[in-house]
Amino acid sequence: MLNNTTLLIALRASRWQNVLRAFIIFILSLCLALFLGSQGFGSAPRHTEILWDTQGVPHIYGNNNRGAFRAFGWAQMQSHGNLLLRLYGQARGRAAEYWGEEYIDSDKWVLTMGVPNRANSWYKAQSPTFRSYLNAFADGINAYAKAHPELIDDEVEIVLPVKPEDVLAHLQRVLNFTFIVNPEQVAGMTDKGSSAGSNAWAIAPKRSASGNAMLLANPHLPWSDLFLWYEAQITAPGIDAYGATLVGIPVLAIAFNDNLGWAHTVNTHDGWDTYELTLAGDGYRFDNRARAFETKTHSLKIKQDDGTLREQPLLVKSSIHGPVVAEKDGKPVALRVVGLDRPGVLEQWWDMARSQNLNQFESALKRLQLPMFTVMYADREGHIMHLFNGQVPVHSQGDFAYWQGTIPGDTSKTLWTKIHPYRDLPRIIDPASGWLQNANDPPWTTTFPPAIKPGNFPPYMAPRIMDFRAQRSARMLAEDEKISFDKMVEYKHSTRMELADRILDDLIPAVRKQGGKLGQRAADVLEAWDRQANADSRGAVLFAFWVEQMDLEQAFSKPWQEGSPLTTPDGLADPKSAVAKLEAAAAKVEKTYGSLDVAWGQAFRLKYGNVDLPANGGDGELGIFRVVEFAPTPDGRFQSIVGDSYVAAVEFSKPVRAMVLTSYGNATQPNSPHVGDQLQLFARKQLRPVWRTRQEIKAHLQERKVF
């Protein structure tokens, strides 16, 4: 038993041991803090920084959100500075003033649509916090230009300094006045459908080999201009998201984090309408009364070859429907577009990327600030979702086909003023099938058995169709009971032509019966062909040339049927004509390439910058999931211009497994080594691993910028 003196000595010794231990811990902690505070890779930095990996992807670590936005502006300038400034100049409606006559039509469109003025009002309508983020993004752009003027083309420097309103003007030009509607559509050069496309899949745990939900994001856009994707990671308080956005947009538009992710596809959404007006004196007639046009005159400035400016007036007349954009049979035609009163698109995307579960994600979606695009979603908890997202006008009459035409504009009965709320939109969560797909088809065919019934929605919501690419997409998912991550990546690169599978069993017998010698040789090639569009596929060129001569809407004896969505259309409507066109196609192929069985990759090329490779993939109209569209070149070959742009395959395992590719590389600046540097992987049908942790990034670090 201890006496008091012994106990006191023991307590004092223990106290000094504790003090000494605490002092040692303090010194060690101080050393560690000093080490990490020197911007080491052990923890999040005290300052904002950009870590550039060897693929040219910026990994942004912001000590606050404003710092992250500023760094993202800097990063976009480093990768795409010339393009970004040119796009912002066009969004101002001053491109002809900066760069000459070829931009007159662009300026007319932007000014007629009221983009610059609306950008100012949208900026004022932002929340104070998000407005500060836009300011920071613009500051980052300007800071880069000031620090590296030698890396920016002289002719685009005139756009500087960039203002946050320019960002919002660019956003409008991209979303509302390119994706929703563009000048060519208004002029009648194309129909109301968009040429832009995409694929997206969501796979539930019940259909996943690993038991984890998986997501496939795969937009198909032109490989140039405002359609270019920019890949990045953004980490800041409350966010750690990886994905891509279009150049000039300050937030990620397709992304994933540790808990969830989403993809977008262009949906069969009708977000614009043209109205034919009946003139009444100097105005127009509406509800049996004459109304005056609202008018505004802009002064277009156009740069001449000698550097002087020529001025040209632009009179914009607007009715209650919107601006007058064309004339039909001597009558003015006015344009009405959704989304012009909803300035919160960027903040919604930002909050989608910050979400950690389905409830949070849907809370952001319910704002309906994003005017169009399907949303395909998957998360770690195993939920999958397809939302036919968009600002869909509420109509009192007509089906989808009716609203594709020009609408009488003399009555309020046809003038829409409201959009459907979120609860009205086609949507499915966790279908019984365990999978969801969209390949720009209407929501009714997102899975089988059908999970969204078209009869439960207004007839103008979406058409009732399913093309061959969508059928191919659904077929791959439906026929595989347990899909592994690697198999999903393999399916993503499938070049099998659903159209060939559907029609060759009718075409080849017709040729054997009716064709001449050339036709028989062509049939031999088609019989031996693997029905794919790989670089070494022989027969694909001949088949594609034949399809080019066919009117596919009239080619089949049995049209597409809702009750047989994956096996129709089918049968040749006019076998004799089809055989004659095959022989004509065969003659053209043989004359051009010297052989009927020319390899696909000899005729079709993947070309970007200085890279030129044999192609795989083809037009979605052929029923190919791996989409690449081509333009003819003077040497008789074809060059890639549209198609698979950004791909992200994600499995919500612990940790998340992800592989990606930005087809044309993550930069366009002439000094960058990343122009076209991923095209070799594209040609080999490969994706690259995502580097998200600081340890992974350090192992593949190319450059570091600390702010």
XYZ file of C-alpha atoms in Angstrom:
707
model
C 0.000 0.000 0.000
C 1.492 3.377 -1.072
C 2.006 6.087 1.542
C 1.248 9.762 0.770
C 4.831 10.716 -0.076
C 5.241 7.838 -2.509
C 1.898 8.666 -4.127
C 2.849 12.332 -4.544
C 6.145 11.406 -6.204
C 4.352 9.024 -8.558
C 1.777 11.634 -9.524
C 4.464 14.232 -10.210
C 6.425 11.762 -12.345
C 3.284 10.851 -14.275
C 2.436 14.516 -14.787
C 5.902 15.264 -16.178
C 5.654 12.204 -18.444
C 2.343 13.492 -19.778
C 3.785 16.953 -20.292
C 6.816 15.503 -22.062
C 4.585 13.263 -24.193
C 2.344 16.212 -25.085
C 5.385 18.321 -25.969
C 6.772 15.621 -28.248
C 3.374 15.215 -29.948
C 3.168 18.991 -30.402
C 6.619 19.159 -31.994
C 5.848 16.235 -34.310
C 2.492 17.756 -35.266
C 4.141 21.086 -35.953
C 6.733 19.468 -38.197
C 4.040 17.526 -40.029
C 1.935 20.656 -40.481
C 4.927 22.567 -41.816
C 5.703 19.732 -44.197
C 2.146 19.447 -45.507
C 1.728 23.203 -45.547
C 4.566 23.392 -48.044
C 2.070 22.097 -50.629
C 3.055 18.463 -50.364
C 0.762 15.703 -51.617
C -0.178 14.405 -48.175
C -3.364 16.431 -47.730
C -5.509 19.097 -49.278
C -3.480 22.262 -49.937
C -3.757 25.465 -47.964
C -3.839 27.278 -51.311
C -5.686 26.555 -54.520
C -3.694 24.541 -57.018
C -4.007 22.768 -60.352
C -2.304 19.420 -60.766
C -2.030 18.596 -64.465
C -1.682 14.913 -65.268
C 0.087 13.451 -68.278
C -3.184 13.313 -70.259
C -3.641 17.079 -69.912
C -6.436 16.770 -67.357
C -6.520 19.514 -64.691
C -7.179 18.315 -61.150
C -8.278 21.436 -59.316
C -7.942 21.637 -55.550
C -9.591 24.759 -54.225
C -9.106 25.993 -50.682
C -12.544 27.530 -51.236
C -15.119 27.380 -54.015
C -14.191 30.751 -55.477
C -10.610 29.566 -55.699
C -11.747 26.441 -57.556
C -13.767 28.471 -60.080
C -10.849 30.837 -60.623
C -8.505 27.904 -61.208
C -10.994 26.323 -63.623
C -11.024 29.527 -65.669
C -7.229 29.480 -65.738
C -7.177 25.803 -66.736
C -9.628 26.273 -69.606
C -7.508 29.109 -70.943
C -4.351 27.013 -70.758
C -6.014 24.193 -72.706
C -8.424 26.048 -75.013
C -7.673 29.772 -74.715
C -8.009 30.733 -78.379
C -11.237 28.786 -78.800
C -12.742 30.057 -75.557
C -12.160 33.712 -76.412
C -13.536 33.255 -79.914
C -16.682 31.635 -78.511
C -17.177 34.440 -76.017
C -16.709 37.005 -78.781
C -19.480 35.305 -80.753
C -21.716 35.196 -77.684
C -21.386 38.984 -77.410
C -22.733 39.385 -80.929
C -19.544 41.236 -81.898
C -17.642 38.543 -83.783
C -17.939 40.354 -87.149
C -16.537 43.470 -85.496
C -13.585 41.463 -84.231
C -12.935 39.088 -87.135
C -14.827 40.092 -90.243
C -17.615 39.287 -92.667
C -17.806 35.526 -92.084
C -19.336 36.138 -88.652
C -22.232 38.365 -89.748
C -24.818 35.591 -89.602
C -23.594 34.533 -86.165
C -23.955 38.083 -84.838
C -27.398 38.484 -86.375
C -28.605 35.305 -84.706
C -27.184 36.227 -81.288
C -28.554 39.773 -81.374
C -31.939 38.771 -82.763
C -32.259 36.270 -79.907
C -31.369 38.995 -77.391
C -28.493 37.017 -75.912
C -26.202 39.831 -74.628
C -28.983 41.772 -72.897
C -30.432 38.630 -71.369
C -26.973 37.633 -70.125
C -26.853 40.877 -68.159
C -30.210 40.192 -66.539
C -29.247 36.558 -65.848
C -26.091 37.743 -64.106
C -28.090 40.019 -61.804
C -30.488 37.156 -61.064
C -27.760 34.843 -59.734
C -27.531 34.262 -56.012
C -24.801 36.446 -54.462
C -22.696 33.359 -53.754
C -22.894 31.911 -57.230
C -22.387 35.340 -58.776
C -19.082 35.465 -56.912
C -18.181 32.084 -58.450
C -18.829 33.428 -61.960
C -16.705 36.462 -61.145
C -13.918 34.153 -60.024
C -14.106 32.059 -63.210
C -13.803 35.200 -65.351
C -10.943 36.414 -63.138
C -9.086 33.160 -63.779
C -9.471 33.583 -67.544
C -8.159 37.133 -67.424
C -5.334 36.258 -65.041
C -4.057 33.561 -67.385
C -4.202 35.895 -70.372
C -2.280 38.549 -68.443
C 0.360 36.047 -67.313
C 0.790 34.363 -70.714
C -0.049 36.820 -73.504
C 2.487 35.107 -75.760
C 0.365 31.921 -75.742
C -2.845 33.620 -76.901
C -3.400 34.438 -80.583
C -3.257 38.164 -81.251
C -6.546 38.183 -83.114
C -8.571 36.879 -80.155
C -6.988 39.117 -77.519
C -9.504 41.789 -78.488
C -12.141 39.880 -76.480
C -10.211 40.516 -73.250
C -11.023 41.222 -70.531
C -13.726 38.605 -70.161
C -16.722 39.497 -68.003
C -18.914 37.036 -66.080
C -21.808 38.120 -68.311
C -19.869 36.651 -71.255
C -20.014 33.250 -69.573
C -23.805 33.453 -69.337
C -24.129 34.715 -72.917
C -22.070 31.746 -74.085
C -24.225 29.405 -72.008
C -27.382 30.716 -73.710
C -25.854 30.459 -77.159
C -24.885 26.840 -76.483
C -28.006 25.552 -74.746
C -30.940 27.634 -75.938
C -29.745 28.722 -79.349
C -27.708 25.759 -80.574
C -28.912 22.593 -78.843
C -32.574 23.547 -78.508
C -32.766 25.483 -81.768
C -30.257 26.768 -84.297
C -30.479 29.030 -87.358
C -30.370 26.150 -89.845
C -33.423 24.551 -88.260
C -35.326 27.826 -88.338
C -34.409 28.357 -91.969
C -35.842 24.938 -92.787
C -32.515 23.406 -93.780
C -32.992 20.674 -91.163
C -35.943 19.292 -89.248
C -36.591 20.000 -85.587
C -34.488 17.068 -84.490
C -30.909 17.706 -83.385
C -27.931 16.204 -85.208
C -26.164 15.944 -81.863
C -26.455 12.552 -80.211
C -25.325 10.407 -77.307
C -25.527 7.044 -75.588
C -26.141 6.512 -71.881
C -26.607 3.416 -69.733
C -27.435 2.807 -66.086
C -27.112 -0.754 -64.766
C -28.530 -1.788 -61.394
C -26.768 -4.206 -58.991
C -29.148 -7.048 -59.966
C -27.754 -6.991 -63.530
C -24.147 -6.171 -62.613
C -21.620 -8.995 -62.285
C -20.032 -7.267 -59.279
C -23.288 -6.340 -57.585
C -22.444 -2.644 -57.961
C -24.416 -0.134 -59.998
C -22.685 1.091 -63.150
C -23.021 4.113 -65.413
C -21.974 4.753 -69.007
C -21.767 8.326 -70.286
C -21.079 8.731 -73.999
C -22.012 11.981 -75.770
C -21.581 12.237 -79.559
C -20.930 15.788 -80.670
C -18.963 17.517 -83.442
C -15.216 17.503 -82.860
C -14.888 21.279 -83.070
C -16.192 24.688 -82.043
C -18.582 25.071 -79.114
C -19.216 21.297 -79.004
C -15.786 20.323 -77.617
C -15.709 18.561 -74.254
C -13.212 19.478 -71.560
C -12.302 16.873 -68.938
C -11.469 17.910 -65.371
C -11.654 17.109 -61.670
C -12.860 19.741 -59.208
C -12.224 19.337 -55.494
C -13.204 22.049 -53.027
C -15.225 22.294 -49.804
C -18.349 20.208 -50.381
C -17.371 18.813 -53.773
C -15.051 16.221 -55.288
C -16.342 15.527 -58.792
C -14.762 14.215 -61.975
C -16.251 14.668 -65.426
C -16.451 16.941 -68.412
C -18.083 20.108 -69.624
C -18.220 22.039 -72.863
C -15.439 24.570 -73.363
C -16.359 27.889 -71.763
C -18.849 26.421 -69.272
C -17.598 26.899 -65.666
C -19.110 23.745 -64.107
C -19.112 20.042 -64.948
C -22.085 18.997 -67.104
C -21.496 15.223 -66.971
C -19.855 13.979 -63.790
C -19.500 11.468 -60.981
C -18.283 11.500 -57.404
C -17.748 8.744 -54.832
C -21.476 8.230 -54.396
C -23.276 8.985 -57.658
C -22.994 10.084 -61.256
C -25.026 11.123 -64.261
C -24.903 11.326 -68.032
C -26.846 13.423 -70.520
C -28.210 12.608 -73.945
C -30.008 14.893 -76.373
C -33.643 13.928 -75.888
C -36.624 14.068 -78.235
C -37.633 17.336 -76.650
C -39.607 20.071 -78.391
C -38.401 23.278 -76.784
C -39.095 25.703 -79.618
C -41.923 26.581 -81.936
C -42.400 28.876 -84.907
C -45.589 30.896 -85.297
C -46.932 32.247 -88.571
C -48.265 35.755 -88.081
C -51.049 37.530 -89.939
C -50.144 41.116 -90.720
C -52.485 43.920 -89.728
C -51.195 47.255 -90.991
C -47.732 47.760 -89.488
C -48.439 45.138 -86.840
C -49.960 41.677 -86.591
C -53.304 40.201 -85.632
C -53.736 38.388 -82.337
C -57.069 37.376 -80.790
C -58.959 39.504 -83.308
C -57.005 42.628 -82.420
C -54.131 44.396 -84.091
C -50.939 44.510 -82.050
C -47.808 46.491 -82.739
C -44.436 44.790 -83.097
C -41.787 45.626 -80.551
C -38.744 46.877 -82.444
C -35.087 47.361 -81.665
C -32.301 48.419 -83.991
C -28.763 47.157 -83.467
C -25.729 48.569 -85.207
C -23.672 45.713 -86.582
C -20.010 46.582 -86.930
C -18.122 44.550 -89.512
C -14.353 44.509 -89.768
C -13.042 45.062 -93.295
C -9.868 43.729 -94.871
C -8.129 47.051 -94.309
C -9.020 47.045 -90.605
C -11.770 49.656 -90.817
C -15.294 48.998 -89.570
C -18.405 49.041 -91.724
C -21.682 49.612 -89.902
C -24.912 47.893 -90.846
C -28.277 48.257 -89.093
C -30.117 45.190 -87.824
C -33.797 45.713 -87.118
C -35.291 43.123 -84.765
C -39.078 42.900 -84.679
C -40.787 40.857 -81.997
C -44.336 39.680 -81.456
C -45.842 38.342 -78.258
C -44.435 34.978 -79.334
C -40.836 36.104 -79.743
C -38.543 37.621 -82.381
C -39.418 37.455 -86.073
C -36.852 35.157 -87.663
C -38.143 34.294 -91.132
C -40.873 34.770 -93.710
C -43.222 32.091 -95.031
C -45.589 32.719 -97.934
C -45.228 36.437 -97.420
C -46.015 36.197 -93.693
C -43.581 36.836 -90.839
C -42.626 33.880 -88.657
C -41.829 34.373 -84.966
C -39.780 32.052 -82.752
C -40.571 31.003 -79.186
C -37.910 29.167 -77.122
C -38.061 27.671 -73.637
C -35.713 28.491 -70.792
C -35.140 32.186 -71.350
C -36.611 33.028 -67.939
C -34.581 30.422 -66.046
C -31.045 31.677 -65.288
C -30.003 28.994 -62.792
C -28.629 26.288 -65.076
C -25.033 26.523 -63.892
C -25.859 26.491 -60.201
C -28.119 23.468 -60.744
C -25.295 21.542 -62.453
C -22.948 22.581 -59.643
C -25.358 21.262 -57.008
C -25.925 18.032 -58.953
C -22.171 17.400 -58.732
C -22.218 18.181 -54.988
C -25.083 15.777 -54.280
C -24.354 12.605 -52.315
C -27.561 10.628 -52.762
C -30.656 10.372 -54.945
C -32.771 12.683 -52.797
C -30.208 15.470 -52.967
C -29.725 14.914 -56.674
C -33.439 15.082 -57.408
C -33.783 18.214 -55.293
C -31.402 19.909 -57.714
C -33.190 18.457 -60.766
C -36.582 19.652 -59.566
C -35.543 23.264 -60.110
C -35.894 22.549 -63.860
C -33.288 25.121 -64.813
C -31.708 22.834 -67.419
C -33.881 23.345 -70.513
C -33.371 19.913 -72.102
C -31.365 16.636 -72.050
C -32.144 13.199 -70.729
C -30.606 12.504 -67.327
C -29.273 8.974 -66.784
C -28.255 8.330 -63.177
C -26.667 5.634 -60.993
C -25.361 5.602 -57.427
C -23.515 3.594 -54.786
C -26.747 2.660 -53.010
C -27.775 0.803 -56.167
C -30.377 3.200 -57.525
C -30.652 3.917 -61.247
C -32.866 6.532 -62.886
C -33.884 7.829 -66.316
C -35.456 11.285 -66.421
C -36.834 12.826 -69.601
C -35.608 16.202 -68.414
C -36.642 19.438 -70.046
C -38.775 22.508 -69.973
C -41.747 21.095 -71.861
C -44.394 23.649 -72.842
C -47.943 23.005 -71.683
C -50.170 22.836 -74.774
C -53.933 22.743 -74.967
C -53.951 20.844 -78.251
C -51.948 18.821 -80.762
C -49.592 15.860 -80.681
C -45.822 15.825 -81.158
C -46.100 15.874 -84.951
C -48.406 18.907 -84.875
C -45.873 20.969 -82.944
C -43.134 20.107 -85.426
C -44.778 22.374 -87.989
C -45.339 26.115 -88.126
C -48.179 27.037 -85.759
C -50.903 29.650 -86.384
C -49.923 32.694 -84.381
C -53.152 34.691 -84.502
C -54.707 33.207 -81.370
C -53.801 32.797 -77.715
C -55.045 29.194 -77.926
C -51.727 28.150 -79.472
C -49.446 30.409 -77.407
C -47.840 28.436 -74.602
C -46.918 30.350 -71.456
C -46.215 27.573 -68.928
C -44.006 24.504 -68.725
C -44.736 21.159 -67.149
C -43.494 20.746 -63.553
C -40.998 18.040 -62.650
C -43.707 15.615 -61.547
C -45.189 15.614 -65.070
C -42.009 14.459 -66.815
C -41.432 10.830 -67.896
C -39.221 9.241 -65.244
C -38.378 5.796 -63.916
C -36.346 4.772 -60.865
C -35.110 1.203 -60.334
C -37.042 -0.617 -63.081
C -37.733 -4.330 -62.752
C -35.411 -5.043 -65.695
C -32.375 -3.693 -63.817
C -31.135 -1.599 -66.742
C -31.834 1.662 -68.529
C -30.577 2.970 -71.849
C -30.991 6.005 -74.041
C -29.607 6.533 -77.533
C -31.574 9.693 -78.304
C -34.790 7.702 -78.502
C -37.971 8.734 -76.647
C -38.284 7.688 -72.988
C -40.801 4.935 -73.746
C -38.019 2.588 -74.911
C -35.584 3.132 -72.065
C -35.972 -0.483 -70.904
C -37.933 -3.663 -71.554
C -40.476 -4.621 -70.460
C -41.532 -0.974 -70.916
C -41.432 0.962 -67.653
C -42.777 4.340 -68.834
C -46.153 4.197 -70.566
C -46.654 6.823 -73.299
C -50.402 6.760 -72.750
C -49.878 8.336 -69.318
C -48.474 11.524 -70.848
C -49.722 14.235 -73.217
C -49.341 13.192 -76.875
C -47.016 16.142 -77.515
C -44.492 15.059 -74.841
C -42.376 12.878 -77.179
C -42.804 10.830 -80.359
C -43.201 7.051 -80.403
C -40.229 5.738 -82.373
C -37.046 3.696 -81.883
C -34.190 3.820 -84.332
C -31.576 1.161 -85.046
C -28.872 2.508 -82.709
C -31.308 2.515 -79.804
C -32.349 -1.022 -80.702
C -28.725 -2.120 -80.730
C -28.226 -0.423 -77.351
C -31.216 -2.150 -75.770
C -30.351 -5.507 -77.322
C -26.859 -5.623 -75.783
C -28.247 -4.886 -72.332
C -31.252 -7.200 -72.577
C -29.226 -10.192 -73.752
C -26.622 -10.125 -70.958
C -27.964 -11.188 -67.552
C -24.822 -10.215 -65.617
C -22.724 -7.430 -67.104
C -19.188 -6.910 -65.854
C -17.395 -3.576 -65.963
C -15.034 -4.851 -68.663
C -17.969 -6.156 -70.694
C -19.691 -2.778 -70.451
C -16.563 -1.145 -71.889
C -16.472 -3.764 -74.646
C -20.133 -3.132 -75.495
C -19.457 0.574 -75.592
C -17.045 0.008 -78.467
C -19.375 -2.256 -80.441
C -19.415 -1.447 -84.150
C -21.947 -4.093 -85.130
C -24.565 -2.725 -87.527
C -28.082 -3.498 -86.361
C -29.351 -2.377 -89.754
C -27.213 -5.012 -91.510
C -28.539 -7.723 -89.212
C -32.069 -6.638 -90.048
C -31.849 -6.262 -93.830
C -29.154 -8.545 -95.259
C -31.322 -11.634 -94.891
C -33.663 -9.996 -97.413
C -31.133 -8.141 -99.579
C -28.741 -10.998 -100.310
C -31.438 -13.451 -101.532
C -32.901 -10.669 -103.683
C -29.473 -10.093 -105.276
C -28.982 -13.827 -105.869
C -32.305 -13.893 -107.679
C -32.195 -10.633 -109.635
C -28.625 -9.333 -109.688
C -26.056 -9.408 -112.462
C -22.386 -10.378 -112.196
C -21.457 -7.265 -110.231
C -24.406 -7.807 -107.935
C -23.348 -11.431 -107.306
C -19.843 -10.316 -106.406
C -21.303 -7.710 -104.087
C -23.466 -10.363 -102.424
C -20.355 -12.531 -101.924
C -18.667 -9.644 -100.090
C -21.693 -8.970 -97.905
C -22.073 -12.665 -97.020
C -18.428 -12.887 -95.896
C -18.551 -9.589 -93.963
C -18.589 -9.662 -90.133
C -21.340 -6.982 -90.109
C -19.128 -4.664 -88.103
C -17.334 -1.415 -88.843
C -13.925 -2.250 -87.434
C -10.832 -0.959 -89.186
C -10.276 -4.347 -90.856
C -13.954 -5.088 -91.638
C -14.458 -5.846 -95.342
C -17.957 -5.274 -96.666
C -18.854 -2.388 -94.375
C -17.852 0.212 -96.972
C -20.012 -1.433 -99.626
C -22.980 -1.655 -97.245
C -22.608 1.983 -96.131
C -22.481 3.161 -99.747
C -25.665 1.193 -100.464
C -27.453 2.681 -97.448
C -26.436 6.143 -98.609
C -28.503 5.598 -101.773
C -31.530 4.212 -99.935
C -34.437 6.084 -98.379
C -34.643 4.088 -95.179
C -38.061 5.456 -94.297
C -39.408 3.844 -97.480
C -37.073 0.846 -97.651
C -38.960 -1.597 -95.440
C -42.115 -3.533 -96.204
C -42.922 -3.718 -92.482
C -42.540 -0.401 -90.629
C -41.472 -0.008 -87.015
C -44.132 -1.208 -84.596
C -44.445 -0.351 -80.943
C -45.390 -3.937 -80.135
C -42.232 -5.294 -81.795
C -39.710 -2.547 -81.024
C -36.539 -4.639 -81.406
C -37.459 -6.605 -84.542
C -39.024 -3.931 -86.763
C -38.803 -2.390 -89.290
C -38.118 -5.395 -91.477
C -38.419 -6.720 -95.041
C -37.554 -5.031 -98.343
C -40.382 -2.952 -99.763
C -38.889 -2.885 -103.282
C -36.320 -5.675 -103.803
C -35.704 -4.779 -107.457
C -34.797 -1.187 -106.625
C -32.647 -2.303 -103.688
C -30.656 -4.655 -105.928
C -30.132 -1.965 -108.553
C -28.872 0.437 -105.897
C -26.498 -2.176 -104.505
C -24.991 -2.652 -107.963
C -24.631 1.110 -108.341
C -22.940 1.290 -104.941
C -20.648 -1.601 -105.872
C -19.571 0.142 -109.068
C -18.767 3.294 -107.112
C -16.785 1.443 -104.427
C -14.751 -0.515 -106.972
C -14.000 2.592 -109.022
C -12.951 4.604 -105.971
C -10.939 2.003 -104.063
C -10.102 -0.652 -106.663
C -11.849 -3.387 -104.715
C -15.335 -4.262 -103.482
C -14.041 -5.594 -100.180
C -11.946 -2.572 -99.231
C -11.221 -2.409 -95.498
C -13.319 0.078 -93.546
C -10.236 1.763 -92.089
C -8.757 2.345 -95.535
C -11.712 4.463 -96.606
C -12.739 5.920 -93.236
C -10.145 7.727 -91.163
C -9.817 9.050 -87.629
C -8.185 12.396 -88.122
C -7.556 15.218 -85.678
C -4.693 17.668 -85.779
C -1.720 15.810 -87.207
C -3.048 12.360 -86.248
C -4.478 10.185 -89.044
C -5.508 6.601 -88.233
C -7.750 3.853 -89.635
C -11.243 4.326 -88.217
C -13.634 2.064 -86.435
C -17.251 3.057 -85.795
C -19.770 4.700 -88.066
C -23.030 6.571 -88.451
C -25.695 5.800 -85.867
C -28.211 5.513 -88.690
C -26.543 2.184 -89.489
C -27.423 0.930 -86.018
C -23.871 1.277 -84.697
C -23.453 1.989 -80.988
C -19.884 3.266 -81.484
C -20.816 6.423 -83.386
C -18.445 8.281 -85.688
C -19.681 10.421 -88.554
C -17.445 11.352 -91.459
C -17.077 14.020 -94.121
C -15.638 13.318 -97.584
C -12.111 14.440 -98.383
C -10.662 15.257 -101.826
C -8.804 11.923 -102.026
C -12.056 9.919 -101.965
C -11.774 8.987 -98.334
C -13.735 10.169 -95.297
C -12.582 12.027 -92.195
C -14.102 11.884 -88.707
C -15.938 15.074 -87.738
C -18.660 14.001 -85.285
C -19.188 11.176 -82.854
C -17.849 9.630 -79.669
C -16.415 12.651 -77.902
C -16.171 11.918 -74.195
C -16.668 8.487 -72.630
C -16.908 7.657 -68.940
C -17.516 4.121 -67.680
C -18.113 4.128 -63.922
C -18.682 1.378 -61.366
C -19.819 2.488 -57.913
C -17.578 0.106 -56.013
C -15.401 1.021 -53.025
C -13.349 2.750 -54.260
C -15.102 3.855 -57.427
C -13.723 2.264 -60.581
C -13.749 4.487 -63.648
C -12.260 4.650 -67.115
C -12.582 7.552 -69.529
C -11.513 8.964 -72.867
C -11.704 12.364 -74.492
C -11.396 11.253 -78.095
C -9.577 14.247 -79.566
C -7.466 15.053 -76.508
C -8.014 17.645 -73.803
C -6.617 20.724 -75.536
C -6.697 22.767 -78.723
C -3.973 25.319 -77.979
C -1.181 25.034 -80.579
C 1.510 24.797 -77.893
C -0.183 21.895 -76.091
C 1.033 18.287 -76.463
C -2.525 17.088 -75.823
C -4.079 17.952 -79.193
C -5.212 14.594 -80.541
C -3.033 12.621 -78.128
C -5.859 10.236 -77.082
C -6.866 9.294 -80.621
C -4.508 6.296 -80.625
C -6.478 4.830 -77.715
C -9.688 5.617 -79.572
C -8.447 3.706 -82.626
C -7.567 0.727 -80.398
C -11.009 0.798 -78.716
C -9.450 1.525 -75.345
C -10.278 3.794 -72.444
C -7.788 5.118 -69.901
C -7.980 4.805 -66.111
C -9.188 7.808 -64.148
C -6.650 9.254 -61.721
C -8.582 10.845 -58.859
C -6.487 10.473 -55.695
C -3.550 12.753 -55.034
C -1.302 9.697 -54.892
C -2.401 8.596 -58.390
C -2.062 12.111 -59.738
C 1.409 12.483 -58.227
C 2.467 9.304 -60.030
C 1.334 10.829 -63.348
C 2.065 14.503 -62.677
C 3.037 16.686 -65.610
C 2.712 20.175 -64.210
C 1.656 22.004 -61.079
C 0.243 25.487 -60.640
C -0.210 27.012 -57.181
C -2.275 30.175 -56.703
